[in-house]
PDB file of C-alpha atoms in Angstrom:
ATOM      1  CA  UNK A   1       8.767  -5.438 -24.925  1.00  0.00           C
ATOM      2  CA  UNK A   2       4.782  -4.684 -24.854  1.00  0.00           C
ATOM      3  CA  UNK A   3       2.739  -5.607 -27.829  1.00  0.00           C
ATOM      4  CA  UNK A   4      -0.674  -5.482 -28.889  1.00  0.00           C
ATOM      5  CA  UNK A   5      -2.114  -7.537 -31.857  1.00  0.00           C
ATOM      6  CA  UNK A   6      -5.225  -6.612 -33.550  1.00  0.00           C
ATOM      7  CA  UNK A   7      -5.489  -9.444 -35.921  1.00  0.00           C
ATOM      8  CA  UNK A   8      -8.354  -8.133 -38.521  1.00  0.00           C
ATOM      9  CA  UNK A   9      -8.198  -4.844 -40.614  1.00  0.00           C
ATOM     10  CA  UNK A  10     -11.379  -5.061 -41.285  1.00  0.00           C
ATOM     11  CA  UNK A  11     -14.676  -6.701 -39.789  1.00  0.00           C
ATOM     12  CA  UNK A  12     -18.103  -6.892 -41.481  1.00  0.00           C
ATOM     13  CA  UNK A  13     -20.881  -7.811 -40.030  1.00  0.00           C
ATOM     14  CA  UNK A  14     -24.975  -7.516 -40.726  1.00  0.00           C
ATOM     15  CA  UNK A  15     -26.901  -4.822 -38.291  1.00  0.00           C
ATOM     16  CA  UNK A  16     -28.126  -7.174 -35.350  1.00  0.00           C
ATOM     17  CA  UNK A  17     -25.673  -9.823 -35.639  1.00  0.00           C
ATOM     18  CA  UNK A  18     -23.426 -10.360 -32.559  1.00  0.00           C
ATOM     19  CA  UNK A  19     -19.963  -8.646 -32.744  1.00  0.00           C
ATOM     20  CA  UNK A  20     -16.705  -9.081 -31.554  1.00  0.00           C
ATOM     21  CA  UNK A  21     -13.028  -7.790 -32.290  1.00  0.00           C
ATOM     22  CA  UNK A  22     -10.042  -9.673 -31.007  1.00  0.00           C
ATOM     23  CA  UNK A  23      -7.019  -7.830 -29.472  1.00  0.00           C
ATOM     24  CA  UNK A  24      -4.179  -9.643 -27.589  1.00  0.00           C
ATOM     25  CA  UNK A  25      -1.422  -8.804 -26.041  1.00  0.00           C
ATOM     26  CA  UNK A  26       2.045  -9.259 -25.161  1.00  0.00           C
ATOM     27  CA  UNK A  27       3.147  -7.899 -21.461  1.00  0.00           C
ATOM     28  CA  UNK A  28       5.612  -8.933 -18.719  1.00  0.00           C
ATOM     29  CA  UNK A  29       4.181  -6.369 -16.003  1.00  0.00           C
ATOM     30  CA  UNK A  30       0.348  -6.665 -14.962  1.00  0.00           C
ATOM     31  CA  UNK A  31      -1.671  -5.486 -17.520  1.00  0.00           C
ATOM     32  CA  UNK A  32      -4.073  -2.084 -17.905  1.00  0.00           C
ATOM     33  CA  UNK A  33      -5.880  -2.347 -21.183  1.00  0.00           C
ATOM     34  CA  UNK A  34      -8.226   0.079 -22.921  1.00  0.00           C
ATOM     35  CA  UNK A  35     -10.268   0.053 -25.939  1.00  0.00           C
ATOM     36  CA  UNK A  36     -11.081   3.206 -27.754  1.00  0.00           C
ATOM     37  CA  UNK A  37     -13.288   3.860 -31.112  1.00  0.00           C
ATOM     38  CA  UNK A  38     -12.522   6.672 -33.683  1.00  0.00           C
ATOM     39  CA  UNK A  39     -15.844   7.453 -35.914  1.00  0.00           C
ATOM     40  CA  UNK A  40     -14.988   9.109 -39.361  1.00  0.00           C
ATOM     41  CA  UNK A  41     -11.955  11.653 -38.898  1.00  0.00           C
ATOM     42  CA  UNK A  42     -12.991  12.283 -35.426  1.00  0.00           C
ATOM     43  CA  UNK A  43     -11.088  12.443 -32.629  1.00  0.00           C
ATOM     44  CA  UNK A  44     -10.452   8.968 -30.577  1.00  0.00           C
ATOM     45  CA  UNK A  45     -12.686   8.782 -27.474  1.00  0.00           C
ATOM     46  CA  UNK A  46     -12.466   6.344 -24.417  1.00  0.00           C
ATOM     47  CA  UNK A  47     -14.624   3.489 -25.096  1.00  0.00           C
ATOM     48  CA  UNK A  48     -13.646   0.892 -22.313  1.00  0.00           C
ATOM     49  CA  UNK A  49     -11.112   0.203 -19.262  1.00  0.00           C
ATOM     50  CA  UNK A  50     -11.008  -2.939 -18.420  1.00  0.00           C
ATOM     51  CA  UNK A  51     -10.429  -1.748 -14.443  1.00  0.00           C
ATOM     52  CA  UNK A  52     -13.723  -0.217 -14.719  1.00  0.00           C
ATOM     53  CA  UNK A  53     -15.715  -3.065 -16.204  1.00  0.00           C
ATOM     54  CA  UNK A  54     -18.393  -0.959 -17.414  1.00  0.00           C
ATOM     55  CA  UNK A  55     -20.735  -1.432 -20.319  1.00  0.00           C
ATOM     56  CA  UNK A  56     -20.719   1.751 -22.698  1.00  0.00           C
ATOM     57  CA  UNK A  57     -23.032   1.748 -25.452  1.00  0.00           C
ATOM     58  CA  UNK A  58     -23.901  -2.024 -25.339  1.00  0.00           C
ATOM     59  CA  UNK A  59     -20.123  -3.231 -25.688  1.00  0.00           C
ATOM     60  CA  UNK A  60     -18.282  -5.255 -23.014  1.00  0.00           C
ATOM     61  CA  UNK A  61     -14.674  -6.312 -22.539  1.00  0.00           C
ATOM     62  CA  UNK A  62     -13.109  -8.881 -20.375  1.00  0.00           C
ATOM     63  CA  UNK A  63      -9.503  -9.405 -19.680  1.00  0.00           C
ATOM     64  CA  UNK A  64      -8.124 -12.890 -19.692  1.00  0.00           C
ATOM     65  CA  UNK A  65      -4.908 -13.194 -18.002  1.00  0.00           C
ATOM     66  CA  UNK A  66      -4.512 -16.606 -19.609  1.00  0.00           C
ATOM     67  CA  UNK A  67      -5.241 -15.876 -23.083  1.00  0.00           C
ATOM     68  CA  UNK A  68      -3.114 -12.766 -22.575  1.00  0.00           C
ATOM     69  CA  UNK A  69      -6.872 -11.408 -24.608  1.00  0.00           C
ATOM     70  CA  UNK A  70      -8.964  -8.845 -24.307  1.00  0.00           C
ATOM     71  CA  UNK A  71     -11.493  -9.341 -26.939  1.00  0.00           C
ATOM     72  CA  UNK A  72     -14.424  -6.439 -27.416  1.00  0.00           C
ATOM     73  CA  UNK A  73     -17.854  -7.900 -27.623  1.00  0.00           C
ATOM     74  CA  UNK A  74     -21.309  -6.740 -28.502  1.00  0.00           C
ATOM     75  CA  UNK A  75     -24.529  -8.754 -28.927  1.00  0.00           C
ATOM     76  CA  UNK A  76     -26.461  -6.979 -31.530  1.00  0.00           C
ATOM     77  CA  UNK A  77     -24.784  -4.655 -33.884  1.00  0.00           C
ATOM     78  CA  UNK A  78     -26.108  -1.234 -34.911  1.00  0.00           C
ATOM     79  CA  UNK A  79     -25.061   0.684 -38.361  1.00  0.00           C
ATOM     80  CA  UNK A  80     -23.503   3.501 -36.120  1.00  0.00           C
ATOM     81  CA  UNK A  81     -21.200   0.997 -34.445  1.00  0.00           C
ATOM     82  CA  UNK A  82     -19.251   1.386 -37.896  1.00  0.00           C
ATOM     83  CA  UNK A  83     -16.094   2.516 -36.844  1.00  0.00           C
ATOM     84  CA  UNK A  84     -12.047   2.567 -36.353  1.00  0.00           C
ATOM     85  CA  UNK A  85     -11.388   0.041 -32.901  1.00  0.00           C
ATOM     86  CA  UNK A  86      -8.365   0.511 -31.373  1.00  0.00           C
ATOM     87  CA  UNK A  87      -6.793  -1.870 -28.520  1.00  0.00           C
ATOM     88  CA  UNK A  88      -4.211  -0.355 -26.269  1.00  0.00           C
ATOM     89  CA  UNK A  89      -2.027  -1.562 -23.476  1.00  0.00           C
ATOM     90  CA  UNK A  90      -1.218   0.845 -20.634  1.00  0.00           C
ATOM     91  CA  UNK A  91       2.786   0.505 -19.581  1.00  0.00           C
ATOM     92  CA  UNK A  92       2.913   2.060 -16.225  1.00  0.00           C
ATOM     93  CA  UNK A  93       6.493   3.690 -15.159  1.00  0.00           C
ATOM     94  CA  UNK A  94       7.911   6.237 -16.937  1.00  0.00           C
ATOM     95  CA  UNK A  95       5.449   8.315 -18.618  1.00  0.00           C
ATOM     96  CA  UNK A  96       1.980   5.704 -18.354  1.00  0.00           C
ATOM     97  CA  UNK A  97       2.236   5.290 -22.104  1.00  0.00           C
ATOM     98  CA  UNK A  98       0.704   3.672 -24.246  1.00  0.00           C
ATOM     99  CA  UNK A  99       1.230   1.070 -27.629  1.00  0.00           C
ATOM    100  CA  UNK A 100      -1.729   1.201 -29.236  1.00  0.00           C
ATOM    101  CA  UNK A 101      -2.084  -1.976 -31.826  1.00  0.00           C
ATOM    102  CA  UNK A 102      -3.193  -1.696 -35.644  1.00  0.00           C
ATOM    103  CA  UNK A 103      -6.788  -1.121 -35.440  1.00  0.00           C
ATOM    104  CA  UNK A 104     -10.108  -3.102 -36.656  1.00  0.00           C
ATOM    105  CA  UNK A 105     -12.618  -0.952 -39.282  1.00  0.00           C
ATOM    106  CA  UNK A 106     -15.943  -2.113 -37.981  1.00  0.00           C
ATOM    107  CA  UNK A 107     -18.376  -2.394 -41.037  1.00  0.00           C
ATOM    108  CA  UNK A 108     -21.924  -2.826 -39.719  1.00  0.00           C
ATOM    109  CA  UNK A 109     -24.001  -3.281 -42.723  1.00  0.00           C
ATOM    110  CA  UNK A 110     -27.662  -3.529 -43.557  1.00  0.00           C
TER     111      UNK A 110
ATOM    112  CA  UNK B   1     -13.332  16.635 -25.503  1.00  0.00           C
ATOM    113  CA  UNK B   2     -11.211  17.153 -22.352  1.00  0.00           C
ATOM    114  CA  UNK B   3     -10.396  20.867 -23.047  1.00  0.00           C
ATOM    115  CA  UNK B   4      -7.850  19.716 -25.736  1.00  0.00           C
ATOM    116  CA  UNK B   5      -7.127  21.718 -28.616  1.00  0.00           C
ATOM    117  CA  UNK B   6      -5.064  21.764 -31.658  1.00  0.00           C
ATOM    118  CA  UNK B   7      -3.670  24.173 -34.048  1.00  0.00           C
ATOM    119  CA  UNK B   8      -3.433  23.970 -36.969  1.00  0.00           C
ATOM    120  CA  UNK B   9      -6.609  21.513 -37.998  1.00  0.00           C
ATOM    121  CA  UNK B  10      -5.274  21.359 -41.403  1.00  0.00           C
ATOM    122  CA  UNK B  11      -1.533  22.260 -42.954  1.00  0.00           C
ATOM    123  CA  UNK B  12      -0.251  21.631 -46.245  1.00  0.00           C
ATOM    124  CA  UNK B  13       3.887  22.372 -46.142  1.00  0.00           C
ATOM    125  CA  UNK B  14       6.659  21.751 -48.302  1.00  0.00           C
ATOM    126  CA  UNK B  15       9.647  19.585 -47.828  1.00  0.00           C
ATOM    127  CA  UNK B  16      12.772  21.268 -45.539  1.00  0.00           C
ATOM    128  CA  UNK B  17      10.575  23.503 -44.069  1.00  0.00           C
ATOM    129  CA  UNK B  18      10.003  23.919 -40.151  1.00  0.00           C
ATOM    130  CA  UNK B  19       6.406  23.283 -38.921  1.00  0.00           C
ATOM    131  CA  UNK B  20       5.276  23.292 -35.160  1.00  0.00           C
ATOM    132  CA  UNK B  21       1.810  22.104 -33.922  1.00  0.00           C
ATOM    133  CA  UNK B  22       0.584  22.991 -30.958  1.00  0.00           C
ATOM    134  CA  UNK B  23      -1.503  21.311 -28.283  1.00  0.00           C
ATOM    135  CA  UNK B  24      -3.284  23.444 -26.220  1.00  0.00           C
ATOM    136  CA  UNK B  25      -5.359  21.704 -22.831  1.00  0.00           C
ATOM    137  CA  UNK B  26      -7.346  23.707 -20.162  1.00  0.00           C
ATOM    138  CA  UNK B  27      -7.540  21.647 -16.807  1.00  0.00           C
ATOM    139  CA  UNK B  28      -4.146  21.683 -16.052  1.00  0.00           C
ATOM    140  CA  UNK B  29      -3.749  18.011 -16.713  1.00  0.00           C
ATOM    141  CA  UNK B  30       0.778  17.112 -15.849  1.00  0.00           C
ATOM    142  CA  UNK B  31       1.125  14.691 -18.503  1.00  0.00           C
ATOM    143  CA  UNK B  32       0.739  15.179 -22.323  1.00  0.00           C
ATOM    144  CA  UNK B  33       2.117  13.249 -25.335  1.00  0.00           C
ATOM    145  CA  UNK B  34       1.851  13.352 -29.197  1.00  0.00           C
ATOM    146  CA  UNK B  35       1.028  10.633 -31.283  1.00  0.00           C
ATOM    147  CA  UNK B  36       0.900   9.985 -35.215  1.00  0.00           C
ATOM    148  CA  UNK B  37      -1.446   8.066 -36.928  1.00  0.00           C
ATOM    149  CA  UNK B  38      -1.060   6.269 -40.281  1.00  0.00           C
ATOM    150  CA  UNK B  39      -2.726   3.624 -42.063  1.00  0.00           C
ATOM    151  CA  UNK B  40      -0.995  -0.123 -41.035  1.00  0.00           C
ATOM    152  CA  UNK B  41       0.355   1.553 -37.862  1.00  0.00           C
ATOM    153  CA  UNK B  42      -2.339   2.650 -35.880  1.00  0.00           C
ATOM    154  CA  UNK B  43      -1.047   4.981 -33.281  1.00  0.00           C
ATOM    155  CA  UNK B  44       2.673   5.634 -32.764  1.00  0.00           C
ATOM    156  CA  UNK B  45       3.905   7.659 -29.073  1.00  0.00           C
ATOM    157  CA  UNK B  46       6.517  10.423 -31.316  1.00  0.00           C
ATOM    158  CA  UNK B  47       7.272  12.431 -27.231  1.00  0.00           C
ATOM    159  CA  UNK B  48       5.782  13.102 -24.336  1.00  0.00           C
ATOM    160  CA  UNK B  49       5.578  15.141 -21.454  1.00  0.00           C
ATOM    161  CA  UNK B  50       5.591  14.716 -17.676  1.00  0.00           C
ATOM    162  CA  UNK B  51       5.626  18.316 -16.628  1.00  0.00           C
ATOM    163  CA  UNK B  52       6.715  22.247 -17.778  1.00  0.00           C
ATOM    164  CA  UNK B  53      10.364  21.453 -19.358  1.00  0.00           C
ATOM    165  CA  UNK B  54      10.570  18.041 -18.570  1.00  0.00           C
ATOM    166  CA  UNK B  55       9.744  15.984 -21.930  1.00  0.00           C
ATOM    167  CA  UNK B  56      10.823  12.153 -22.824  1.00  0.00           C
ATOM    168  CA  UNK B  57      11.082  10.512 -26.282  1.00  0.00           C
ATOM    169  CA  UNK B  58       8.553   7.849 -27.730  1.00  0.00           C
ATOM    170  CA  UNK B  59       8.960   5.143 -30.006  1.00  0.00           C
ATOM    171  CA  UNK B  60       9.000   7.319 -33.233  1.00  0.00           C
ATOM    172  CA  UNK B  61      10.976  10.427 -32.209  1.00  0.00           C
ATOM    173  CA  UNK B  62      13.466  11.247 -34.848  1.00  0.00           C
ATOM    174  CA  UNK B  63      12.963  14.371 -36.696  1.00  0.00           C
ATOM    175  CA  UNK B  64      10.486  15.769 -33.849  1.00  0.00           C
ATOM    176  CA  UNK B  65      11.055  18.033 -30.963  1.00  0.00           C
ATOM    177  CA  UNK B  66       9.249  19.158 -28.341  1.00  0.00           C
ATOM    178  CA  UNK B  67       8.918  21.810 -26.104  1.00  0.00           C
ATOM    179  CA  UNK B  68       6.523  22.746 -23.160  1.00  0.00           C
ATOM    180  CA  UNK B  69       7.235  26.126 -21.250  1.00  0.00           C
ATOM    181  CA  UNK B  70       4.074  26.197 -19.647  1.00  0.00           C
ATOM    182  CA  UNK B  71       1.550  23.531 -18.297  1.00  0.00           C
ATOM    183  CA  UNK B  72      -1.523  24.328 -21.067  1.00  0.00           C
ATOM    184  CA  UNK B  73       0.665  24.036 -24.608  1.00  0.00           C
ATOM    185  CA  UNK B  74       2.918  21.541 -25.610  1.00  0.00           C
ATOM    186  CA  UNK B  75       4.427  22.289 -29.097  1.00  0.00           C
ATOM    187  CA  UNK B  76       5.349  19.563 -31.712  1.00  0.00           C
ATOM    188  CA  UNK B  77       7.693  20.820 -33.999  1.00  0.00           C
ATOM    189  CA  UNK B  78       9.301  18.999 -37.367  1.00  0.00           C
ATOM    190  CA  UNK B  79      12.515  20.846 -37.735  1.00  0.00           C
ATOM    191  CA  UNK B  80      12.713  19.737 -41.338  1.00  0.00           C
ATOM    192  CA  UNK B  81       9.807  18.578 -42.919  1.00  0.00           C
ATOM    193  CA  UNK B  82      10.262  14.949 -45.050  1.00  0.00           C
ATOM    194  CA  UNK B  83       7.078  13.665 -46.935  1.00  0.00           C
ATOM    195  CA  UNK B  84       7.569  10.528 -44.474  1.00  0.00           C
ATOM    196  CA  UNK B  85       6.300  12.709 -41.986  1.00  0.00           C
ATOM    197  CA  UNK B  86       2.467  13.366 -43.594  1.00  0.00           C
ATOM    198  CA  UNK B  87      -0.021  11.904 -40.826  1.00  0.00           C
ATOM    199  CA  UNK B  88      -2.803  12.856 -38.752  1.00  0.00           C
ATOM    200  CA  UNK B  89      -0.980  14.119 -35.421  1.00  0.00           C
ATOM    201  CA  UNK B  90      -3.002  13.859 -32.373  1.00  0.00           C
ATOM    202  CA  UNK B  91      -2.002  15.586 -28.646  1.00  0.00           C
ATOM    203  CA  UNK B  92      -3.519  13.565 -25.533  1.00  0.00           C
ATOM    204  CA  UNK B  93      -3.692  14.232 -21.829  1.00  0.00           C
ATOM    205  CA  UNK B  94      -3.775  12.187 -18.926  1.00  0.00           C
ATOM    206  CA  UNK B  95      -6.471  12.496 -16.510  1.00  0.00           C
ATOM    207  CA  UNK B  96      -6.171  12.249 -12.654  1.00  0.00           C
ATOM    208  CA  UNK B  97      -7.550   8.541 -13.359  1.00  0.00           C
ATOM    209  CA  UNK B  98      -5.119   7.386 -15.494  1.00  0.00           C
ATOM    210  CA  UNK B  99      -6.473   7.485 -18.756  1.00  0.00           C
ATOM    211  CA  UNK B 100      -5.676   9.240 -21.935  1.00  0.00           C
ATOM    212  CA  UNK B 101      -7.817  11.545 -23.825  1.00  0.00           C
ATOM    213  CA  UNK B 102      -7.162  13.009 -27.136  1.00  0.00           C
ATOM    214  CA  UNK B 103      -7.415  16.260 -29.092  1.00  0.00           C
ATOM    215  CA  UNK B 104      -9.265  16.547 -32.371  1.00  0.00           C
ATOM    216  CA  UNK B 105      -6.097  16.280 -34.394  1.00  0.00           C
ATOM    217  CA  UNK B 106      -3.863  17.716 -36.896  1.00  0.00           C
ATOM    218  CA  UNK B 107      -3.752  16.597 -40.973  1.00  0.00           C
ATOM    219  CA  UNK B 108      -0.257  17.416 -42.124  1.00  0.00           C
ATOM    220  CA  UNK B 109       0.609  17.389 -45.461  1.00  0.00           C
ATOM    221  CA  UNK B 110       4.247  17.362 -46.625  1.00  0.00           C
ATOM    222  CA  UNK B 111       4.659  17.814 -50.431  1.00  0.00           C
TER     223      UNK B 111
END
């Protein structure tokens, strides 16, 4: 069965210092991964796909098949990074669903 | 935002009683789904939907039902409300490229 592990609840880090949340996963089909942020009681918007391998708003992601990882990365940290991080895994066939793991509260602080 | 809505915002209900949510999208988008969101859990797949009547379960679907008669709304209803079910419901769409987008969601309280 799919899986995705987001090992930290909650990451702190100081405004300019380099960032990066962990998510890994557990698939036996080729994987589609996404990662998607959720400020304050908003609703969750699209932040990455890994197919796409786009920068958006100074974050990267890289997929490594090996590592069965998909870490999010981001050299310099701004206070309006501070958000909810969600990892999710795309499981294509019936219905393109997808498991979503726990989530990582991004504290940027001062 | 997609052209994803959702009614109510807010609801506060008591326990036994029916409630329905609906999702309503505007670009005619085949697939929707519902999710809940709570604390420890991040986001659980409750049903989904690949088309007008035809509806699948997710990984948390007991004590939900679905329904979508047409392609814009696709209803979420708790037949029976149980205070296991207070979360922040949210509807999502699929775009033609394969990724999900999400409504603003729903805060349900069950007291």
């Amino acid at each position: 069965a799919q899986r995705v592990t987001q090992p930290e609840k909650l990451l702190s880090v100081f405004k300019g210092a380099p960032v990066e949340l962990k998510c890994n996963y557990s698939y036996s089909g080729s994987p589609e991964l996404f990662w998607y942020v959720q400020y304050s009681r908003q609703r969750l918007q699209l932040l990455l796909r890994h197919i796409s391998r786009e920068s958006i708003k100074g974050f990267t992601a890289d997929l490594n098949k090996g590592e069965t990882s998909f870490h999010l990365k981001k050299p310099f940290a701004q206070e309006e990074d501070s958000a909810m991080y969600y990892c999710a895994l795309l499981t294509t066939g019936g219905g393109n669903k997808l498991t979503f793991g726990t989530g990582t509260q991004l504290k940027v602080e001062l | 935002d997609a052209g994803i809505t959702q009614s109510p915002r807010h609801k506060v209900t008591e326990t036994g009683t029916p409630v329905t949510l609906r999702c309503h999208q505007t670009e005619n988008h085949r697939y929707m789904y519902w999710y809940r969101q709570d604390p420890g859990h991040g986001l659980r797949l409750i049903h989904y939907s690949y088309g007008v009547k035809d509806t699948d379960k997710g990984e948390v679907s007991d004590g939900y039902s679905v329904s979508r008669s047409k392609t814009e709304d696709f209803l979420l209803t708790l037949e029976s409300a149980t205070s296991s079910q207070t979360s922040v419901y949210f509807c999502a769409i699929r775009s033609s490229r394969g990724e999900q987008y999400f409504g603003p969601g729903t805060r349900l309280t069950v007291t």
